């Protein structure tokens, strides 16, 4: 049984934020990552979808804040199971909304989202639990709503991180099998629109994966079609 990542993220929250937001601006240094986020939120903005995006596993809110700046017409909300991360997010971005939520329980009304972002947060869900997590995401999205995932790729193996963010805490992250993620998305009812695996860029040590998917029709259901 994996250690609950909440306790680890509570412990590392301040140092995680400092390393990725203060000592350097990780997102500013990654134009390709910003391009994924820009394209994702542009698909929600003004598309006739609910103008609401959930950053699921938002951590200290750096990507929540980035999306909110990029699409002022969209309400961007962050959620995370770690209260330490949420405290950091609220302190840094008092004008944004943050709430407790997780892949198993995103804490939003069914069908209420135009977009759902999982930016390096699905990496803490054991692969056997991923199909159910993606069904939760499907249910939270409006028909035609968009899902963007980013993650480290591999063969779905769990890796015990060594002194994550300088702390002696137990934290397991999965390197997701991109093909398996696509299969799980399609089984949940998503249409996968783009999928990319790219080589690591220092200080990354593993290839990275990105998947953009749209809520379509769940196999065997009488659900609505894509608009
Ligand atoms: C590597 S951090 C990424 C944080 C943020 N998305 C970012 O890019 O800065 C992983 C985040 O996932 C959250 N997390 C862990 N388990 C989760 C779950 N079951 N559902 C949603 N988020 C989870 C952690 O609390 C942590 O904030």
PDB file of C-alpha atoms in Angstrom, residues 125-221:
ATOM      1  CA  UNK A 125      -3.051   7.580  -8.584  1.00  0.00           C
ATOM      2  CA  UNK A 126      -2.136   3.865  -8.710  1.00  0.00           C
ATOM      3  CA  UNK A 127      -2.720   2.624 -12.281  1.00  0.00           C
ATOM      4  CA  UNK A 128      -5.441   0.206 -11.119  1.00  0.00           C
ATOM      5  CA  UNK A 129      -7.414   3.197  -9.802  1.00  0.00           C
ATOM      6  CA  UNK A 130      -6.919   5.310 -12.919  1.00  0.00           C
ATOM      7  CA  UNK A 131     -10.002   4.103 -14.850  1.00  0.00           C
ATOM      8  CA  UNK A 132     -12.278   5.213 -11.997  1.00  0.00           C
ATOM      9  CA  UNK A 133     -10.421   8.524 -11.684  1.00  0.00           C
ATOM     10  CA  UNK A 134     -10.968   9.244 -15.369  1.00  0.00           C
ATOM     11  CA  UNK A 135     -14.660   8.390 -15.083  1.00  0.00           C
ATOM     12  CA  UNK A 136     -14.846  11.017 -12.281  1.00  0.00           C
ATOM     13  CA  UNK A 137     -13.257  13.524 -14.640  1.00  0.00           C
ATOM     14  CA  UNK A 138     -15.696  12.590 -17.390  1.00  0.00           C
ATOM     15  CA  UNK A 139     -18.640  13.070 -15.045  1.00  0.00           C
ATOM     16  CA  UNK A 140     -17.395  16.483 -13.875  1.00  0.00           C
ATOM     17  CA  UNK A 141     -17.106  17.796 -17.449  1.00  0.00           C
ATOM     18  CA  UNK A 142     -19.945  19.077 -19.574  1.00  0.00           C
ATOM     19  CA  UNK A 143     -20.473  17.214 -22.872  1.00  0.00           C
ATOM     20  CA  UNK A 144     -17.743  18.420 -25.227  1.00  0.00           C
ATOM     21  CA  UNK A 145     -15.608  19.594 -22.284  1.00  0.00           C
ATOM     22  CA  UNK A 146     -11.825  19.304 -22.422  1.00  0.00           C
ATOM     23  CA  UNK A 147      -9.315  17.364 -20.345  1.00  0.00           C
ATOM     24  CA  UNK A 148      -5.568  18.030 -20.427  1.00  0.00           C
ATOM     25  CA  UNK A 149      -3.117  15.700 -18.690  1.00  0.00           C
ATOM     26  CA  UNK A 150       0.634  16.067 -18.232  1.00  0.00           C
ATOM     27  CA  UNK A 151       2.774  13.426 -16.546  1.00  0.00           C
ATOM     28  CA  UNK A 152       6.070  11.556 -16.489  1.00  0.00           C
ATOM     29  CA  UNK A 153       5.884   8.528 -18.781  1.00  0.00           C
ATOM     30  CA  UNK A 154       7.073   4.969 -18.328  1.00  0.00           C
ATOM     31  CA  UNK A 155       5.518   1.547 -17.939  1.00  0.00           C
ATOM     32  CA  UNK A 156       3.083   2.526 -15.153  1.00  0.00           C
ATOM     33  CA  UNK A 157       5.774   1.737 -12.580  1.00  0.00           C
ATOM     34  CA  UNK A 158       5.702   3.368  -9.155  1.00  0.00           C
ATOM     35  CA  UNK A 159       8.894   5.147  -8.102  1.00  0.00           C
ATOM     36  CA  UNK A 160       9.719   6.026  -4.495  1.00  0.00           C
ATOM     37  CA  UNK A 161      10.996   9.602  -4.692  1.00  0.00           C
ATOM     38  CA  UNK A 162      14.259  10.215  -2.808  1.00  0.00           C
ATOM     39  CA  UNK A 163      14.005  13.109  -0.346  1.00  0.00           C
ATOM     40  CA  UNK A 164      11.368  14.906  -2.429  1.00  0.00           C
ATOM     41  CA  UNK A 165      11.868  18.684  -2.325  1.00  0.00           C
ATOM     42  CA  UNK A 166      14.499  18.179   0.394  1.00  0.00           C
ATOM     43  CA  UNK A 167      12.272  16.362   2.912  1.00  0.00           C
ATOM     44  CA  UNK A 168      12.447  12.910   4.489  1.00  0.00           C
ATOM     45  CA  UNK A 169       8.931  11.866   3.522  1.00  0.00           C
ATOM     46  CA  UNK A 170       7.558   8.831   1.701  1.00  0.00           C
ATOM     47  CA  UNK A 171       6.153   9.738  -1.690  1.00  0.00           C
ATOM     48  CA  UNK A 172       5.450   7.431  -4.625  1.00  0.00           C
ATOM     49  CA  UNK A 173       4.928   8.761  -8.148  1.00  0.00           C
ATOM     50  CA  UNK A 174       3.910   6.662 -11.146  1.00  0.00           C
ATOM     51  CA  UNK A 175       5.455   6.987 -14.567  1.00  0.00           C
ATOM     52  CA  UNK A 176       2.394   6.575 -16.690  1.00  0.00           C
ATOM     53  CA  UNK A 177       2.115   4.296 -19.697  1.00  0.00           C
ATOM     54  CA  UNK A 178       0.861   6.698 -22.369  1.00  0.00           C
ATOM     55  CA  UNK A 179      -0.909   3.972 -24.370  1.00  0.00           C
ATOM     56  CA  UNK A 180      -2.637   2.702 -21.233  1.00  0.00           C
ATOM     57  CA  UNK A 181      -3.730   6.223 -20.311  1.00  0.00           C
ATOM     58  CA  UNK A 182      -5.241   6.615 -23.795  1.00  0.00           C
ATOM     59  CA  UNK A 183      -7.040   3.270 -23.442  1.00  0.00           C
ATOM     60  CA  UNK A 184      -8.417   4.267 -20.034  1.00  0.00           C
ATOM     61  CA  UNK A 185      -9.565   7.625 -21.401  1.00  0.00           C
ATOM     62  CA  UNK A 186     -11.358   6.002 -24.318  1.00  0.00           C
ATOM     63  CA  UNK A 187     -12.996   3.447 -22.037  1.00  0.00           C
ATOM     64  CA  UNK A 188     -14.258   6.330 -19.859  1.00  0.00           C
ATOM     65  CA  UNK A 189     -15.837   7.956 -22.932  1.00  0.00           C
ATOM     66  CA  UNK A 190     -13.208  10.496 -23.968  1.00  0.00           C
ATOM     67  CA  UNK A 191     -12.074  11.132 -27.529  1.00  0.00           C
ATOM     68  CA  UNK A 192      -8.299  11.559 -27.470  1.00  0.00           C
ATOM     69  CA  UNK A 193      -7.458  14.493 -29.722  1.00  0.00           C
ATOM     70  CA  UNK A 194      -3.701  14.836 -29.163  1.00  0.00           C
ATOM     71  CA  UNK A 195      -1.096  12.700 -27.450  1.00  0.00           C
ATOM     72  CA  UNK A 196       2.607  13.458 -27.290  1.00  0.00           C
ATOM     73  CA  UNK A 197       5.593  11.841 -25.622  1.00  0.00           C
ATOM     74  CA  UNK A 198       8.712  13.991 -25.560  1.00  0.00           C
ATOM     75  CA  UNK A 199      12.303  13.524 -24.426  1.00  0.00           C
ATOM     76  CA  UNK A 200      13.294  14.924 -21.047  1.00  0.00           C
ATOM     77  CA  UNK A 201      14.715  18.429 -20.830  1.00  0.00           C
ATOM     78  CA  UNK A 202      17.128  18.934 -17.876  1.00  0.00           C
ATOM     79  CA  UNK A 203      16.505  18.753 -14.968  1.00  0.00           C
ATOM     80  CA  UNK A 204      13.818  16.242 -16.017  1.00  0.00           C
ATOM     81  CA  UNK A 205      15.040  12.656 -15.980  1.00  0.00           C
ATOM     82  CA  UNK A 206      12.150  10.873 -17.689  1.00  0.00           C
ATOM     83  CA  UNK A 207      10.195  11.388 -20.912  1.00  0.00           C
ATOM     84  CA  UNK A 208       7.080  13.477 -20.444  1.00  0.00           C
ATOM     85  CA  UNK A 209       3.584  12.816 -21.758  1.00  0.00           C
ATOM     86  CA  UNK A 210       0.700  15.115 -22.661  1.00  0.00           C
ATOM     87  CA  UNK A 211      -2.825  14.090 -23.615  1.00  0.00           C
ATOM     88  CA  UNK A 212      -5.657  16.348 -24.717  1.00  0.00           C
ATOM     89  CA  UNK A 213      -9.058  14.666 -24.732  1.00  0.00           C
ATOM     90  CA  UNK A 214     -12.664  15.693 -25.127  1.00  0.00           C
ATOM     91  CA  UNK A 215     -15.662  14.331 -23.282  1.00  0.00           C
ATOM     92  CA  UNK A 216     -17.580  12.388 -25.885  1.00  0.00           C
ATOM     93  CA  UNK A 217     -19.963   9.528 -25.598  1.00  0.00           C
ATOM     94  CA  UNK A 218     -19.347   6.722 -23.124  1.00  0.00           C
ATOM     95  CA  UNK A 219     -19.351   3.363 -24.930  1.00  0.00           C
ATOM     96  CA  UNK A 220     -22.754   1.728 -24.678  1.00  0.00           C
ATOM     97  CA  UNK A 221     -24.433   4.843 -23.269  1.00  0.00           C
TER      98      UNK A 221
END
